[in-house]
Amino acid sequence: MADQHDILKKVISHSKEYGFVFQSSEIYDGLSATYDYGQYGSELKNNIKEFWWKAMVQMHENIVGIDSAIFMHPTVWKASGHVDAFNDPLIDNKDSKKRYRADVLLEEHVAKIEGKIQKDVNKGAKKFGADFDETEFRATNPNVQRRQAQIDDLNKRMEQAFSGDDLEAIRDLIIDMEIKCPVSGTANWTEVRQFNLMFGTELGSVSGESATIYLRPETAQGIFVNYLNVQKTGRMKLPFGVAQIGKAFRNEIVARQFIFRMREFEQMEMQYFIQPGTQKEWYSYWKEARMAWHNALGFGSDNYRFHDHIKLAHYADAACDIEFNFPMGFKELEGIHSRTDFDLNAHQEFSGKNLTYFDPEKNERFVPYVIETSIGLDRVFLAVLAASYKEEELNDGTSRVVLRIPPPLAPIKAAIFPLTKKDGLPDKAREIMRLLQFDHSCQYEEKDSIGKRYRRQDAIGTPFCITVDHETLENDTVTIRERDTMQQERVSISKLPELLGESVGMKKLLNFSTTVSK
Ligand code: GAP
């Protein structure tokens, strides 16, 4: 784990050094859990958005995109359940004055006991060697049995306390388990309080009164309230999807691990409206389709896994996360939820408007069911950076840091270098730049040795470096050097657009869709 955390540290400092991510308001010592994307970061982020948007909207005949406002009518959040139930249970340690999520303290305690069981199991395996039977050992070893009973009891009490919103029982559990604050080392805890995660602000009205409105905590509700507008104006028939990319805001208490958990972040969400009764089939389809999207990035299927939710939210009849093997371990990257007709029914009830869909074939009206795919753009960004970051020893005894970003996502697709600043080479290099920059983001560089220029481009993940030399002036050929293999090839300038188009075009990533399209 120490090594993995090292990678996170390295990725954070590399991101800053090379203009990917900066701490927000850094000159004022920053604002916690808020980050800005720099010159290369914003390019990478835009490319990830393009990959998602094209895979979801352009590659599906029956999915369209919208861009709804961040501010919405306050009743939207009452109907969706966010005003009453979008809470974290918080507890403070009176000595350290540190605040914790009560559920996280308890879950970490369970994980600690599980760790002790695993230690016992490992000891047993060492002692009995090839004869070791883990199932038998877990079922009979008194230490393991005692600890497992503790976990089962704790889980049962947690289930009761959380499902009944019993804050006193949650606190009792923390006290009974003798959970201590990691900072003060004491168990001097306050009461548990519910803390709503939405940011509220005042909207001044003409009459001088004001109303609390919220910064949206998810983009999904902007889709739900527009579903009939889109269905009618787009003459959409079920099943159809509405996609959206946009900012979401949550007043996260435990905001840490760089851009993994922020208070202002971006979501890419799609609500797929379907006939009631078909939700199982579409839920499986979207699980497979979304996993295929992740795998198309080429970081290895071992780095992704599904995590099915056992305890379902009140609106869902099935839900899972796609987890990615981040430097901090496997963590949620995307959620896929079968949301039933909960949201549309709630908006129908609270708005008093008829939100039913008319099915001309069946000649009947009903409220559609919904499958949602919801992914955090910043988390994909972190996954791409962490999986691409490589420190490599080279054959000549030197080393390099290279970002092996999938070429269609790379911030800069080609860097163009004149070998020297004289003899007309810069003019020729700019000519090539002009040829390519209509289709690709390119960078012109003439400072330092070619070797140093290669290293700088490796560090930002540029797939191709093109060098213009004296031979170029004679026969219109250049050397093109590929980032990962570092192989160089002499090619004619006229071939460059096609060569680049094939390697860095989004089509290369999008082709996967054909295998799961419906
Ligand atoms: N509409 C459903 C919804 O919002 P969610 O599981 O709360 O579901 C979806 O969020 C995704 O948004 C998560 O899988 C994660 O990638 C991203 N996300 C959620 N909270 C985040 C935060 N504080 N910082 C960055 N990304 C976050």
Coordinates of C-alpha atoms in Angstrom, one line a residue, residues 181-421:
C181 CA -10.4 9.5 17.4
P182 CA -7.1 8.9 15.4
V183 CA -5.9 12.4 16.3
S184 CA -6.6 12.8 20.0
G185 CA -6.8 9.1 20.8
T186 CA -9.9 9.6 23.0
A187 CA -13.5 8.5 22.8
N188 CA -14.9 11.8 23.9
W189 CA -17.6 12.1 21.2
T190 CA -20.4 14.6 20.6
E191 CA -23.9 13.6 19.6
V192 CA -24.4 12.4 16.0
R193 CA -26.1 15.0 13.8
Q194 CA -27.4 14.7 10.2
F195 CA -25.6 17.1 7.9
N196 CA -27.2 17.9 4.5
L197 CA -24.7 17.8 1.6
M198 CA -26.4 20.4 -0.5
F199 CA -25.0 23.9 -0.8
G200 CA -27.9 26.4 -0.4
T201 CA -27.9 30.0 -1.5
E202 CA -30.5 32.8 -1.5
L203 CA -32.4 33.8 -4.6
G204 CA -33.7 37.4 -4.2
S205 CA -37.3 37.8 -5.5
V206 CA -39.0 40.9 -6.8
S207 CA -41.0 41.4 -3.7
G208 CA -37.9 41.5 -1.5
E209 CA -38.5 38.1 -0.1
S210 CA -35.9 35.5 -0.8
A211 CA -36.0 31.7 -1.2
T212 CA -33.3 29.1 -0.6
I213 CA -32.2 27.5 -3.8
Y214 CA -29.5 24.8 -4.1
L215 CA -26.5 24.2 -6.2
R216 CA -27.4 20.9 -7.8
P217 CA -25.9 17.9 -6.1
E218 CA -26.4 15.8 -9.3
T219 CA -27.1 16.5 -12.9
A220 CA -29.8 13.8 -13.1
Q221 CA -32.7 15.9 -11.9
G222 CA -32.2 18.3 -14.8
I223 CA -32.9 15.4 -17.1
F224 CA -35.9 14.1 -15.2
V225 CA -37.7 17.5 -15.3
N226 CA -37.0 17.8 -19.0
Y227 CA -37.8 14.3 -20.1
L228 CA -41.2 15.1 -21.6
N229 CA -39.9 18.3 -23.3
V230 CA -37.2 16.1 -25.0
Q231 CA -39.6 13.2 -25.7
K232 CA -42.2 15.4 -27.4
T233 CA -39.9 17.8 -29.3
G234 CA -37.6 14.9 -30.4
R235 CA -40.5 12.5 -31.1
M236 CA -38.7 10.0 -29.0
K237 CA -40.1 6.5 -28.5
L238 CA -39.2 4.2 -25.6
P239 CA -36.6 3.1 -25.0
F240 CA -34.7 6.4 -25.3
G241 CA -31.9 8.1 -23.3
V242 CA -31.1 11.7 -22.3
A243 CA -27.5 12.5 -21.5
Q244 CA -25.8 15.4 -19.8
I245 CA -22.4 16.6 -18.7
G246 CA -22.1 19.2 -16.0
K247 CA -21.0 20.5 -12.6
A248 CA -22.4 19.1 -9.4
F249 CA -21.8 20.4 -5.9
R250 CA -21.7 18.5 -2.5
N251 CA -20.6 19.8 0.8
E252 CA -18.5 16.7 1.4
I253 CA -17.1 16.5 5.0
V254 CA -14.5 13.9 4.3
A255 CA -13.1 15.5 1.1
R256 CA -9.6 14.1 0.4
Q257 CA -7.5 12.1 -2.0
F258 CA -6.9 14.8 -4.5
I259 CA -9.6 15.1 -7.1
F260 CA -11.3 11.9 -6.1
R261 CA -13.7 13.5 -3.7
M262 CA -14.3 17.2 -4.2
R263 CA -17.0 19.8 -3.3
E264 CA -17.3 21.0 -6.9
F265 CA -17.0 18.3 -9.5
E266 CA -18.4 17.2 -12.9
Q267 CA -20.7 14.4 -13.7
M268 CA -21.6 12.6 -17.0
E269 CA -25.0 11.1 -16.5
M270 CA -27.5 9.4 -18.8
Q271 CA -31.1 8.5 -17.9
Y272 CA -32.5 5.7 -20.1
F273 CA -36.3 5.7 -20.2
I274 CA -37.8 2.3 -20.6
Q275 CA -41.1 0.3 -20.5
P276 CA -41.8 -0.9 -16.9
G277 CA -40.9 -4.5 -16.6
T278 CA -37.9 -4.3 -18.9
Q279 CA -35.6 -2.9 -16.3
K280 CA -33.6 -6.1 -15.6
E281 CA -32.7 -6.5 -19.3
W282 CA -31.7 -2.9 -19.7
Y283 CA -29.8 -2.8 -16.4
S284 CA -27.6 -5.8 -17.6
Y285 CA -27.2 -4.1 -21.0
W286 CA -25.9 -0.9 -19.5
K287 CA -23.6 -2.7 -17.0
E288 CA -22.0 -4.4 -20.0
A289 CA -21.9 -1.3 -22.2
R290 CA -20.4 0.9 -19.6
M291 CA -17.7 -1.7 -18.7
A292 CA -16.9 -2.0 -22.4
W293 CA -16.4 1.8 -22.5
H294 CA -13.9 1.6 -19.6
N295 CA -12.1 -1.3 -21.1
A296 CA -11.7 0.5 -24.5
L297 CA -9.1 2.7 -22.7
G298 CA -6.8 -0.2 -22.6
F299 CA -5.7 -0.1 -18.9
G300 CA -6.5 -3.8 -18.4
S301 CA -9.8 -5.4 -17.3
D302 CA -8.1 -6.4 -14.0
N303 CA -8.2 -2.8 -13.0
Y304 CA -12.1 -2.7 -13.1
R305 CA -14.7 -4.6 -11.1
F306 CA -18.4 -4.4 -10.3
H307 CA -19.5 -3.9 -6.8
D308 CA -23.2 -4.8 -6.4
H309 CA -25.1 -2.7 -3.8
I310 CA -26.7 -5.0 -1.2
K311 CA -28.5 -2.2 0.7
L312 CA -30.5 -0.3 -2.0
A313 CA -31.5 3.3 -2.0
H314 CA -35.3 3.8 -1.5
Y315 CA -35.7 4.6 -5.3
A316 CA -33.7 1.6 -6.7
D317 CA -34.5 -2.0 -7.4
A318 CA -30.9 -2.8 -8.5
A319 CA -27.6 -0.8 -8.3
C320 CA -23.9 -1.4 -8.7
D321 CA -20.7 0.6 -8.9
I322 CA -17.9 0.1 -11.5
E323 CA -14.8 0.3 -9.3
F324 CA -11.3 1.2 -10.5
N325 CA -8.0 0.2 -9.0
F326 CA -6.9 3.7 -8.0
P327 CA -3.6 4.2 -6.2
M328 CA -5.7 4.2 -2.9
G329 CA -7.2 0.8 -3.9
F330 CA -10.5 -0.2 -5.7
K331 CA -12.9 2.7 -5.4
E332 CA -16.1 3.8 -7.1
L333 CA -15.7 5.3 -10.5
E334 CA -19.3 5.0 -11.9
G335 CA -22.7 4.1 -10.6
I336 CA -25.4 2.2 -12.6
H337 CA -28.8 2.3 -11.0
S338 CA -32.2 0.9 -11.9
R339 CA -34.2 3.8 -10.5
T340 CA -37.7 2.4 -11.2
D341 CA -40.4 5.2 -11.8
F342 CA -39.5 6.9 -8.5
D343 CA -38.2 10.2 -9.8
L344 CA -40.8 10.8 -12.5
N345 CA -43.6 9.8 -10.1
A346 CA -42.3 12.2 -7.4
H347 CA -42.0 15.1 -9.9
Q348 CA -45.5 14.3 -11.1
E349 CA -46.8 14.4 -7.6
F350 CA -44.9 17.6 -6.5
S351 CA -45.5 19.6 -9.7
G352 CA -49.1 18.4 -10.3
K353 CA -48.1 17.9 -14.0
N354 CA -48.9 14.8 -16.0
L355 CA -45.5 13.2 -16.8
T356 CA -46.9 10.0 -18.3
Y357 CA -45.7 8.7 -21.7
F358 CA -48.2 7.7 -24.3
D359 CA -47.4 4.5 -26.0
P360 CA -49.1 4.6 -29.5
E361 CA -48.6 0.9 -30.1
K362 CA -50.3 -0.2 -26.8
N363 CA -52.6 2.8 -26.8
E364 CA -51.8 3.4 -23.1
R365 CA -50.2 5.9 -20.8
F366 CA -47.7 5.1 -18.1
V367 CA -44.7 6.5 -16.2
P368 CA -41.5 5.1 -17.7
Y369 CA -38.9 3.3 -15.6
V370 CA -35.3 4.5 -15.7
I371 CA -31.8 3.0 -15.8
E372 CA -29.2 5.6 -14.9
T373 CA -25.5 5.6 -15.7
S374 CA -23.6 8.2 -13.6
I375 CA -19.9 8.7 -13.8
G376 CA -17.6 11.3 -12.2
L377 CA -15.5 13.1 -14.9
D378 CA -12.8 14.0 -12.4
R379 CA -12.6 10.4 -11.2
V380 CA -12.0 9.2 -14.8
F381 CA -9.4 11.9 -15.1
L382 CA -7.6 10.6 -12.0
A383 CA -7.9 7.0 -13.2
V384 CA -6.4 8.0 -16.6
L385 CA -3.5 9.9 -15.0
A386 CA -2.7 7.2 -12.4
A387 CA -2.8 4.3 -14.9
S388 CA -0.8 6.3 -17.5
Y389 CA 2.0 7.5 -15.2
K390 CA 5.2 5.4 -15.8
E391 CA 8.7 5.9 -14.6
E392 CA 11.0 4.0 -17.1
E393 CA 14.6 3.1 -17.2
L394 CA 16.0 3.3 -20.7
N395 CA 18.6 1.2 -22.5
D396 CA 21.1 4.1 -22.6
G397 CA 21.1 4.2 -18.8
T398 CA 18.9 7.3 -18.5
S399 CA 15.3 7.4 -17.3
R400 CA 12.1 9.1 -18.2
V401 CA 8.6 9.9 -16.8
V402 CA 6.0 9.2 -19.5
L403 CA 2.3 9.5 -19.5
R404 CA 1.0 6.6 -21.6
I405 CA -2.4 8.3 -22.1
P406 CA -4.5 6.6 -24.7
P407 CA -3.6 8.7 -27.8
P408 CA -7.1 10.0 -28.6
L409 CA -7.3 11.5 -25.0
A410 CA -3.8 13.0 -25.0
P411 CA -3.8 16.8 -24.4
I412 CA -1.4 17.4 -27.3
K413 CA -1.4 15.0 -30.2
A414 CA 1.8 16.1 -32.0
A415 CA 4.7 18.3 -31.2
I416 CA 6.6 19.8 -34.1
F417 CA 10.3 20.6 -33.7
P418 CA 12.7 22.3 -36.1
L419 CA 16.1 20.7 -35.5
T420 CA 17.7 24.2 -35.3
K421 CA 16.3 27.7 -35.2

